[in-house]
């Protein structure tokens, strides 16, 4: 995989469609690196070629399965879980450019982002039960939050492919564009977010992470604490001054 930085946006590009062990480790290292980089104000995650990510590299997996089936899926706890937690823990907005097929753990990774731009006609599938597995990469939780328990159950039990257009209707992706426009559109979106109020975006992500499950009182308390903190930021002061002066705000990310 590769990383390219420009204008506060770190672009991470998967160079293979299937998640080999080496690619999982490289992606985790890259996500942790951008998370620790204060110059990064937005992340763009995308693929290359005809697929975004089709999940586990089954050719590699079959070797582990033939060697020791009892430990062949220890990679879920050892590699997939840390990757999803690292993506979820990023303090900045994450835009996912889904340039093609998106399946299994690849769908879980895509849903770990904040906003998704997909190529028209791209195919999605949960895939797991088709190979005799359940789900990983937090896919079940993400689907329940995005489409509700009933449709999530259908998608996991009956892993039939569905299109980017259907994914948009269900709220799984936010924009569907021509395949050649995925990267420009996703980068423009990430660039817009990179010039915005970084601390406010982080607070939004914090509230949304638990809003569906926390009691109302806890959500109100969290919102109150975060608003108090944001009221002291340079970006909030700048935005209010800009509003009163009838000019666009210039956010510094502080």
PDB file of C-alpha atoms in Angstrom:
ATOM      1  CA  UNK A   1       0.000   0.000   0.000  1.00  0.00           C
ATOM      2  CA  UNK A   2       1.043   3.616  -0.402  1.00  0.00           C
ATOM      3  CA  UNK A   3       0.652   6.873   1.515  1.00  0.00           C
ATOM      4  CA  UNK A   4       0.604  10.311  -0.073  1.00  0.00           C
ATOM      5  CA  UNK A   5       0.135  13.570   1.851  1.00  0.00           C
ATOM      6  CA  UNK A   6      -1.050  16.894   0.458  1.00  0.00           C
ATOM      7  CA  UNK A   7      -2.927  19.811   1.981  1.00  0.00           C
ATOM      8  CA  UNK A   8      -3.518  18.074   5.288  1.00  0.00           C
ATOM      9  CA  UNK A   9      -4.969  14.954   3.605  1.00  0.00           C
ATOM     10  CA  UNK A  10      -3.220  11.604   3.992  1.00  0.00           C
ATOM     11  CA  UNK A  11      -4.228   9.296   1.134  1.00  0.00           C
ATOM     12  CA  UNK A  12      -3.814   5.583   1.831  1.00  0.00           C
ATOM     13  CA  UNK A  13      -4.125   3.395  -1.266  1.00  0.00           C
ATOM     14  CA  UNK A  14      -4.476  -0.382  -1.191  1.00  0.00           C
ATOM     15  CA  UNK A  15      -2.422  -1.842  -4.024  1.00  0.00           C
ATOM     16  CA  UNK A  16      -4.017  -5.300  -3.875  1.00  0.00           C
ATOM     17  CA  UNK A  17      -7.698  -6.292  -3.758  1.00  0.00           C
ATOM     18  CA  UNK A  18      -7.268  -9.086  -1.195  1.00  0.00           C
ATOM     19  CA  UNK A  19      -6.047  -8.633   2.357  1.00  0.00           C
ATOM     20  CA  UNK A  20      -2.899 -10.659   2.799  1.00  0.00           C
ATOM     21  CA  UNK A  21      -1.258 -10.713   6.208  1.00  0.00           C
ATOM     22  CA  UNK A  22       1.445  -8.346   4.937  1.00  0.00           C
ATOM     23  CA  UNK A  23      -1.141  -5.888   3.616  1.00  0.00           C
ATOM     24  CA  UNK A  24      -3.078  -5.959   6.887  1.00  0.00           C
ATOM     25  CA  UNK A  25       0.077  -5.164   8.829  1.00  0.00           C
ATOM     26  CA  UNK A  26       1.066  -2.400   6.400  1.00  0.00           C
ATOM     27  CA  UNK A  27      -2.393  -0.833   6.598  1.00  0.00           C
ATOM     28  CA  UNK A  28      -2.438  -0.973  10.387  1.00  0.00           C
ATOM     29  CA  UNK A  29       1.005   0.653  10.541  1.00  0.00           C
ATOM     30  CA  UNK A  30      -0.133   3.379   8.140  1.00  0.00           C
ATOM     31  CA  UNK A  31      -3.342   4.084  10.060  1.00  0.00           C
ATOM     32  CA  UNK A  32      -1.424   4.325  13.330  1.00  0.00           C
ATOM     33  CA  UNK A  33       1.131   6.617  11.695  1.00  0.00           C
ATOM     34  CA  UNK A  34      -1.449   9.064  10.358  1.00  0.00           C
ATOM     35  CA  UNK A  35      -3.220   8.947  13.712  1.00  0.00           C
ATOM     36  CA  UNK A  36      -0.046  10.152  15.398  1.00  0.00           C
ATOM     37  CA  UNK A  37       0.686  12.815  12.769  1.00  0.00           C
ATOM     38  CA  UNK A  38      -0.664  16.200  13.884  1.00  0.00           C
ATOM     39  CA  UNK A  39      -0.316  17.593  10.355  1.00  0.00           C
ATOM     40  CA  UNK A  40      -2.996  15.198   9.083  1.00  0.00           C
ATOM     41  CA  UNK A  41      -6.484  16.733   9.220  1.00  0.00           C
ATOM     42  CA  UNK A  42      -8.324  14.192   7.056  1.00  0.00           C
ATOM     43  CA  UNK A  43      -7.687  10.695   5.719  1.00  0.00           C
ATOM     44  CA  UNK A  44      -8.660   9.246   2.360  1.00  0.00           C
ATOM     45  CA  UNK A  45      -8.646   5.446   2.087  1.00  0.00           C
ATOM     46  CA  UNK A  46      -9.083   3.940  -1.365  1.00  0.00           C
ATOM     47  CA  UNK A  47      -8.124   1.003  -3.550  1.00  0.00           C
ATOM     48  CA  UNK A  48      -6.586   0.546  -6.971  1.00  0.00           C
ATOM     49  CA  UNK A  49      -7.643  -1.286 -10.083  1.00  0.00           C
ATOM     50  CA  UNK A  50     -11.093  -2.822 -10.335  1.00  0.00           C
ATOM     51  CA  UNK A  51     -11.637  -3.531  -6.630  1.00  0.00           C
ATOM     52  CA  UNK A  52     -11.555  -1.593  -3.396  1.00  0.00           C
ATOM     53  CA  UNK A  53     -11.064  -4.579  -1.088  1.00  0.00           C
ATOM     54  CA  UNK A  54     -12.523  -8.085  -1.324  1.00  0.00           C
ATOM     55  CA  UNK A  55     -11.521  -9.170   2.175  1.00  0.00           C
ATOM     56  CA  UNK A  56      -9.281 -12.010   3.232  1.00  0.00           C
ATOM     57  CA  UNK A  57      -6.736 -13.383   0.783  1.00  0.00           C
ATOM     58  CA  UNK A  58      -8.243 -16.869   0.502  1.00  0.00           C
ATOM     59  CA  UNK A  59      -5.257 -18.299  -1.347  1.00  0.00           C
ATOM     60  CA  UNK A  60      -3.111 -17.387   1.648  1.00  0.00           C
ATOM     61  CA  UNK A  61      -5.795 -18.463   4.105  1.00  0.00           C
ATOM     62  CA  UNK A  62      -6.138 -21.983   2.686  1.00  0.00           C
ATOM     63  CA  UNK A  63      -2.503 -22.667   3.513  1.00  0.00           C
ATOM     64  CA  UNK A  64      -3.129 -21.770   7.152  1.00  0.00           C
ATOM     65  CA  UNK A  65      -6.346 -23.801   7.118  1.00  0.00           C
ATOM     66  CA  UNK A  66      -4.558 -26.878   5.797  1.00  0.00           C
ATOM     67  CA  UNK A  67      -1.763 -26.419   8.299  1.00  0.00           C
ATOM     68  CA  UNK A  68      -3.766 -25.888  11.492  1.00  0.00           C
ATOM     69  CA  UNK A  69      -7.477 -25.129  11.263  1.00  0.00           C
ATOM     70  CA  UNK A  70      -7.650 -24.479  15.011  1.00  0.00           C
ATOM     71  CA  UNK A  71      -5.483 -21.367  14.698  1.00  0.00           C
ATOM     72  CA  UNK A  72      -6.159 -20.374  11.091  1.00  0.00           C
ATOM     73  CA  UNK A  73      -8.524 -17.560  12.099  1.00  0.00           C
ATOM     74  CA  UNK A  74      -6.557 -16.240  15.039  1.00  0.00           C
ATOM     75  CA  UNK A  75      -5.804 -13.366  12.634  1.00  0.00           C
ATOM     76  CA  UNK A  76      -9.229 -11.923  13.456  1.00  0.00           C
ATOM     77  CA  UNK A  77      -8.187 -11.047  17.003  1.00  0.00           C
ATOM     78  CA  UNK A  78      -4.526 -10.481  16.195  1.00  0.00           C
ATOM     79  CA  UNK A  79      -4.790  -8.385  13.019  1.00  0.00           C
ATOM     80  CA  UNK A  80      -8.327  -7.449  11.964  1.00  0.00           C
ATOM     81  CA  UNK A  81      -9.557  -6.222  15.346  1.00  0.00           C
ATOM     82  CA  UNK A  82      -6.580  -3.878  15.943  1.00  0.00           C
ATOM     83  CA  UNK A  83      -7.006  -2.485  12.413  1.00  0.00           C
ATOM     84  CA  UNK A  84     -10.702  -1.691  12.877  1.00  0.00           C
ATOM     85  CA  UNK A  85     -10.034  -0.154  16.297  1.00  0.00           C
ATOM     86  CA  UNK A  86      -7.236   1.992  14.834  1.00  0.00           C
ATOM     87  CA  UNK A  87      -9.518   3.238  12.046  1.00  0.00           C
ATOM     88  CA  UNK A  88     -12.331   3.947  14.498  1.00  0.00           C
ATOM     89  CA  UNK A  89      -9.916   5.772  16.773  1.00  0.00           C
ATOM     90  CA  UNK A  90      -8.682   8.280  14.201  1.00  0.00           C
ATOM     91  CA  UNK A  91      -9.366  11.813  15.492  1.00  0.00           C
ATOM     92  CA  UNK A  92      -9.895  13.208  11.990  1.00  0.00           C
ATOM     93  CA  UNK A  93     -12.561  12.523   9.354  1.00  0.00           C
ATOM     94  CA  UNK A  94     -12.012   9.435   7.200  1.00  0.00           C
ATOM     95  CA  UNK A  95     -13.313   9.424   3.619  1.00  0.00           C
ATOM     96  CA  UNK A  96     -13.418   6.067   1.836  1.00  0.00           C
ATOM     97  CA  UNK A  97     -13.210   6.012  -1.960  1.00  0.00           C
ATOM     98  CA  UNK A  98     -14.753   2.701  -3.008  1.00  0.00           C
ATOM     99  CA  UNK A  99     -13.398   2.336  -6.519  1.00  0.00           C
ATOM    100  CA  UNK A 100     -14.751  -1.162  -7.148  1.00  0.00           C
ATOM    101  CA  UNK A 101     -15.791  -4.451  -5.540  1.00  0.00           C
ATOM    102  CA  UNK A 102     -16.181  -4.301  -1.766  1.00  0.00           C
ATOM    103  CA  UNK A 103     -16.686  -7.574   0.117  1.00  0.00           C
ATOM    104  CA  UNK A 104     -16.364  -9.219   3.516  1.00  0.00           C
ATOM    105  CA  UNK A 105     -13.764  -7.563   5.702  1.00  0.00           C
ATOM    106  CA  UNK A 106     -13.349  -4.994   2.934  1.00  0.00           C
ATOM    107  CA  UNK A 107     -16.918  -3.873   3.592  1.00  0.00           C
ATOM    108  CA  UNK A 108     -16.177  -3.748   7.312  1.00  0.00           C
ATOM    109  CA  UNK A 109     -13.152  -1.550   6.633  1.00  0.00           C
ATOM    110  CA  UNK A 110     -15.177   0.732   4.351  1.00  0.00           C
ATOM    111  CA  UNK A 111     -17.878   1.140   6.992  1.00  0.00           C
ATOM    112  CA  UNK A 112     -15.212   2.046   9.570  1.00  0.00           C
ATOM    113  CA  UNK A 113     -14.778   5.320   7.683  1.00  0.00           C
ATOM    114  CA  UNK A 114     -16.990   8.356   8.155  1.00  0.00           C
ATOM    115  CA  UNK A 115     -18.059   9.186   4.585  1.00  0.00           C
ATOM    116  CA  UNK A 116     -18.041   6.906   1.543  1.00  0.00           C
ATOM    117  CA  UNK A 117     -17.897   7.702  -2.180  1.00  0.00           C
ATOM    118  CA  UNK A 118     -18.558   4.692  -4.409  1.00  0.00           C
ATOM    119  CA  UNK A 119     -18.152   3.939  -8.094  1.00  0.00           C
ATOM    120  CA  UNK A 120     -21.377   3.506 -10.035  1.00  0.00           C
ATOM    121  CA  UNK A 121     -21.995  -0.193 -10.595  1.00  0.00           C
ATOM    122  CA  UNK A 122     -19.546  -1.347  -7.916  1.00  0.00           C
ATOM    123  CA  UNK A 123     -20.639  -4.588  -6.270  1.00  0.00           C
ATOM    124  CA  UNK A 124     -20.945  -5.079  -2.522  1.00  0.00           C
ATOM    125  CA  UNK A 125     -21.432  -8.270  -0.516  1.00  0.00           C
ATOM    126  CA  UNK A 126     -21.017  -9.412   3.077  1.00  0.00           C
ATOM    127  CA  UNK A 127     -19.554 -12.683   1.702  1.00  0.00           C
ATOM    128  CA  UNK A 128     -18.870 -14.408   5.039  1.00  0.00           C
ATOM    129  CA  UNK A 129     -21.593 -17.059   5.219  1.00  0.00           C
ATOM    130  CA  UNK A 130     -20.821 -17.932   1.612  1.00  0.00           C
ATOM    131  CA  UNK A 131     -17.549 -19.414   2.872  1.00  0.00           C
ATOM    132  CA  UNK A 132     -19.002 -20.851   6.069  1.00  0.00           C
ATOM    133  CA  UNK A 133     -18.086 -17.994   8.417  1.00  0.00           C
ATOM    134  CA  UNK A 134     -20.033 -15.432  10.461  1.00  0.00           C
ATOM    135  CA  UNK A 135     -18.633 -11.886  10.367  1.00  0.00           C
ATOM    136  CA  UNK A 136     -15.629  -9.931  11.545  1.00  0.00           C
ATOM    137  CA  UNK A 137     -14.187  -6.428  11.180  1.00  0.00           C
ATOM    138  CA  UNK A 138     -17.216  -5.125  13.143  1.00  0.00           C
ATOM    139  CA  UNK A 139     -19.365  -5.696  10.069  1.00  0.00           C
ATOM    140  CA  UNK A 140     -22.405  -6.894  12.042  1.00  0.00           C
ATOM    141  CA  UNK A 141     -22.336  -3.839  14.325  1.00  0.00           C
ATOM    142  CA  UNK A 142     -21.824  -1.402  11.448  1.00  0.00           C
ATOM    143  CA  UNK A 143     -24.632  -2.920   9.426  1.00  0.00           C
ATOM    144  CA  UNK A 144     -27.062  -2.807  12.353  1.00  0.00           C
ATOM    145  CA  UNK A 145     -26.246   0.872  12.887  1.00  0.00           C
ATOM    146  CA  UNK A 146     -26.477   1.718   9.176  1.00  0.00           C
ATOM    147  CA  UNK A 147     -29.429  -0.326   7.958  1.00  0.00           C
ATOM    148  CA  UNK A 148     -31.087  -1.778  11.078  1.00  0.00           C
ATOM    149  CA  UNK A 149     -31.154  -5.281  12.518  1.00  0.00           C
ATOM    150  CA  UNK A 150     -33.657  -6.723  10.042  1.00  0.00           C
ATOM    151  CA  UNK A 151     -31.762  -5.825   6.861  1.00  0.00           C
ATOM    152  CA  UNK A 152     -28.421  -6.578   8.533  1.00  0.00           C
ATOM    153  CA  UNK A 153     -29.678 -10.093   9.270  1.00  0.00           C
ATOM    154  CA  UNK A 154     -30.725 -10.555   5.655  1.00  0.00           C
ATOM    155  CA  UNK A 155     -27.419  -9.246   4.308  1.00  0.00           C
ATOM    156  CA  UNK A 156     -25.385 -11.552   6.540  1.00  0.00           C
ATOM    157  CA  UNK A 157     -27.515 -14.688   6.152  1.00  0.00           C
ATOM    158  CA  UNK A 158     -28.021 -14.210   2.406  1.00  0.00           C
ATOM    159  CA  UNK A 159     -24.753 -12.692   1.144  1.00  0.00           C
ATOM    160  CA  UNK A 160     -26.061 -11.767  -2.282  1.00  0.00           C
ATOM    161  CA  UNK A 161     -24.270  -8.980  -4.170  1.00  0.00           C
ATOM    162  CA  UNK A 162     -25.862  -5.541  -4.277  1.00  0.00           C
ATOM    163  CA  UNK A 163     -24.895  -2.462  -6.241  1.00  0.00           C
ATOM    164  CA  UNK A 164     -23.433   0.863  -5.171  1.00  0.00           C
ATOM    165  CA  UNK A 165     -26.736   2.450  -6.105  1.00  0.00           C
ATOM    166  CA  UNK A 166     -28.599   0.148  -3.707  1.00  0.00           C
ATOM    167  CA  UNK A 167     -25.953   0.774  -1.053  1.00  0.00           C
ATOM    168  CA  UNK A 168     -26.661   4.502  -1.408  1.00  0.00           C
ATOM    169  CA  UNK A 169     -30.404   3.947  -1.024  1.00  0.00           C
ATOM    170  CA  UNK A 170     -29.733   2.049   2.201  1.00  0.00           C
ATOM    171  CA  UNK A 171     -27.342   4.690   3.537  1.00  0.00           C
ATOM    172  CA  UNK A 172     -24.209   2.538   3.321  1.00  0.00           C
ATOM    173  CA  UNK A 173     -22.540   5.002   0.949  1.00  0.00           C
ATOM    174  CA  UNK A 174     -23.060   8.740   0.690  1.00  0.00           C
ATOM    175  CA  UNK A 175     -22.269   9.484  -2.949  1.00  0.00           C
ATOM    176  CA  UNK A 176     -22.222   7.404  -6.128  1.00  0.00           C
ATOM    177  CA  UNK A 177     -20.184   8.774  -9.022  1.00  0.00           C
ATOM    178  CA  UNK A 178     -18.708   7.542 -12.283  1.00  0.00           C
ATOM    179  CA  UNK A 179     -15.760   5.172 -11.636  1.00  0.00           C
ATOM    180  CA  UNK A 180     -13.211   7.665 -12.950  1.00  0.00           C
ATOM    181  CA  UNK A 181     -14.577  10.316 -10.590  1.00  0.00           C
ATOM    182  CA  UNK A 182     -14.261   8.321  -7.354  1.00  0.00           C
ATOM    183  CA  UNK A 183     -10.754   9.466  -6.480  1.00  0.00           C
ATOM    184  CA  UNK A 184     -11.257  13.151  -7.475  1.00  0.00           C
ATOM    185  CA  UNK A 185     -14.607  13.316  -5.663  1.00  0.00           C
ATOM    186  CA  UNK A 186     -13.322  11.567  -2.550  1.00  0.00           C
ATOM    187  CA  UNK A 187     -10.186  13.707  -2.485  1.00  0.00           C
ATOM    188  CA  UNK A 188     -12.214  16.899  -2.870  1.00  0.00           C
ATOM    189  CA  UNK A 189     -14.375  15.826   0.052  1.00  0.00           C
ATOM    190  CA  UNK A 190     -11.350  14.973   2.192  1.00  0.00           C
ATOM    191  CA  UNK A 191      -9.704  18.278   1.265  1.00  0.00           C
ATOM    192  CA  UNK A 192     -12.822  20.174   2.293  1.00  0.00           C
ATOM    193  CA  UNK A 193     -12.814  18.412   5.656  1.00  0.00           C
ATOM    194  CA  UNK A 194      -9.081  19.064   6.069  1.00  0.00           C
ATOM    195  CA  UNK A 195      -9.767  22.818   6.032  1.00  0.00           C
ATOM    196  CA  UNK A 196     -12.558  22.563   8.593  1.00  0.00           C
ATOM    197  CA  UNK A 197     -12.751  22.660  12.409  1.00  0.00           C
ATOM    198  CA  UNK A 198     -10.758  19.539  13.279  1.00  0.00           C
ATOM    199  CA  UNK A 199     -11.616  19.513  16.977  1.00  0.00           C
ATOM    200  CA  UNK A 200     -15.330  19.835  16.216  1.00  0.00           C
ATOM    201  CA  UNK A 201     -15.132  16.908  13.789  1.00  0.00           C
ATOM    202  CA  UNK A 202     -13.428  14.828  16.453  1.00  0.00           C
ATOM    203  CA  UNK A 203     -16.198  15.683  18.912  1.00  0.00           C
ATOM    204  CA  UNK A 204     -18.867  14.722  16.366  1.00  0.00           C
ATOM    205  CA  UNK A 205     -17.169  11.356  15.876  1.00  0.00           C
ATOM    206  CA  UNK A 206     -16.972  10.868  19.639  1.00  0.00           C
ATOM    207  CA  UNK A 207     -20.690  11.498  20.152  1.00  0.00           C
ATOM    208  CA  UNK A 208     -21.763   9.385  17.176  1.00  0.00           C
ATOM    209  CA  UNK A 209     -19.693   6.421  18.355  1.00  0.00           C
ATOM    210  CA  UNK A 210     -22.049   5.812  21.289  1.00  0.00           C
ATOM    211  CA  UNK A 211     -25.184   7.863  20.511  1.00  0.00           C
ATOM    212  CA  UNK A 212     -27.164   4.830  19.351  1.00  0.00           C
ATOM    213  CA  UNK A 213     -26.562   2.856  22.543  1.00  0.00           C
ATOM    214  CA  UNK A 214     -25.999   5.374  25.368  1.00  0.00           C
ATOM    215  CA  UNK A 215     -28.903   6.543  27.556  1.00  0.00           C
ATOM    216  CA  UNK A 216     -30.099  10.048  26.718  1.00  0.00           C
ATOM    217  CA  UNK A 217     -28.650  11.424  29.958  1.00  0.00           C
ATOM    218  CA  UNK A 218     -25.170  10.149  29.069  1.00  0.00           C
ATOM    219  CA  UNK A 219     -25.338  11.573  25.553  1.00  0.00           C
ATOM    220  CA  UNK A 220     -26.420  14.954  26.913  1.00  0.00           C
ATOM    221  CA  UNK A 221     -23.587  14.917  29.456  1.00  0.00           C
ATOM    222  CA  UNK A 222     -21.040  14.017  26.767  1.00  0.00           C
ATOM    223  CA  UNK A 223     -22.325  16.726  24.437  1.00  0.00           C
ATOM    224  CA  UNK A 224     -22.183  19.262  27.261  1.00  0.00           C
ATOM    225  CA  UNK A 225     -18.585  18.404  28.130  1.00  0.00           C
ATOM    226  CA  UNK A 226     -17.445  18.476  24.517  1.00  0.00           C
ATOM    227  CA  UNK A 227     -19.205  21.770  23.783  1.00  0.00           C
ATOM    228  CA  UNK A 228     -17.500  23.348  26.786  1.00  0.00           C
ATOM    229  CA  UNK A 229     -14.139  22.216  25.474  1.00  0.00           C
ATOM    230  CA  UNK A 230     -14.889  23.342  21.916  1.00  0.00           C
ATOM    231  CA  UNK A 231     -15.953  26.767  23.155  1.00  0.00           C
ATOM    232  CA  UNK A 232     -12.319  27.380  24.077  1.00  0.00           C
ATOM    233  CA  UNK A 233     -10.875  26.484  20.672  1.00  0.00           C
ATOM    234  CA  UNK A 234      -9.417  28.981  18.247  1.00  0.00           C
ATOM    235  CA  UNK A 235     -11.666  27.596  15.516  1.00  0.00           C
ATOM    236  CA  UNK A 236     -14.852  28.358  17.440  1.00  0.00           C
ATOM    237  CA  UNK A 237     -13.704  31.905  18.201  1.00  0.00           C
ATOM    238  CA  UNK A 238     -12.705  32.399  14.555  1.00  0.00           C
ATOM    239  CA  UNK A 239     -16.052  31.091  13.271  1.00  0.00           C
ATOM    240  CA  UNK A 240     -18.064  33.445  15.505  1.00  0.00           C
ATOM    241  CA  UNK A 241     -15.895  36.446  14.608  1.00  0.00           C
ATOM    242  CA  UNK A 242     -16.187  35.549  10.925  1.00  0.00           C
ATOM    243  CA  UNK A 243     -19.971  35.248  11.170  1.00  0.00           C
ATOM    244  CA  UNK A 244     -20.270  38.670  12.775  1.00  0.00           C
ATOM    245  CA  UNK A 245     -17.903  40.165  10.201  1.00  0.00           C
ATOM    246  CA  UNK A 246     -19.831  38.475   7.385  1.00  0.00           C
ATOM    247  CA  UNK A 247     -16.768  36.686   6.016  1.00  0.00           C
ATOM    248  CA  UNK A 248     -15.873  32.999   5.561  1.00  0.00           C
ATOM    249  CA  UNK A 249     -14.048  31.491   8.557  1.00  0.00           C
ATOM    250  CA  UNK A 250     -10.482  30.279   8.222  1.00  0.00           C
ATOM    251  CA  UNK A 251     -10.031  27.236  10.431  1.00  0.00           C
ATOM    252  CA  UNK A 252      -6.620  26.368  11.811  1.00  0.00           C
ATOM    253  CA  UNK A 253      -7.572  23.000  13.279  1.00  0.00           C
ATOM    254  CA  UNK A 254      -6.917  24.238  16.826  1.00  0.00           C
TER     255      UNK A 254
END
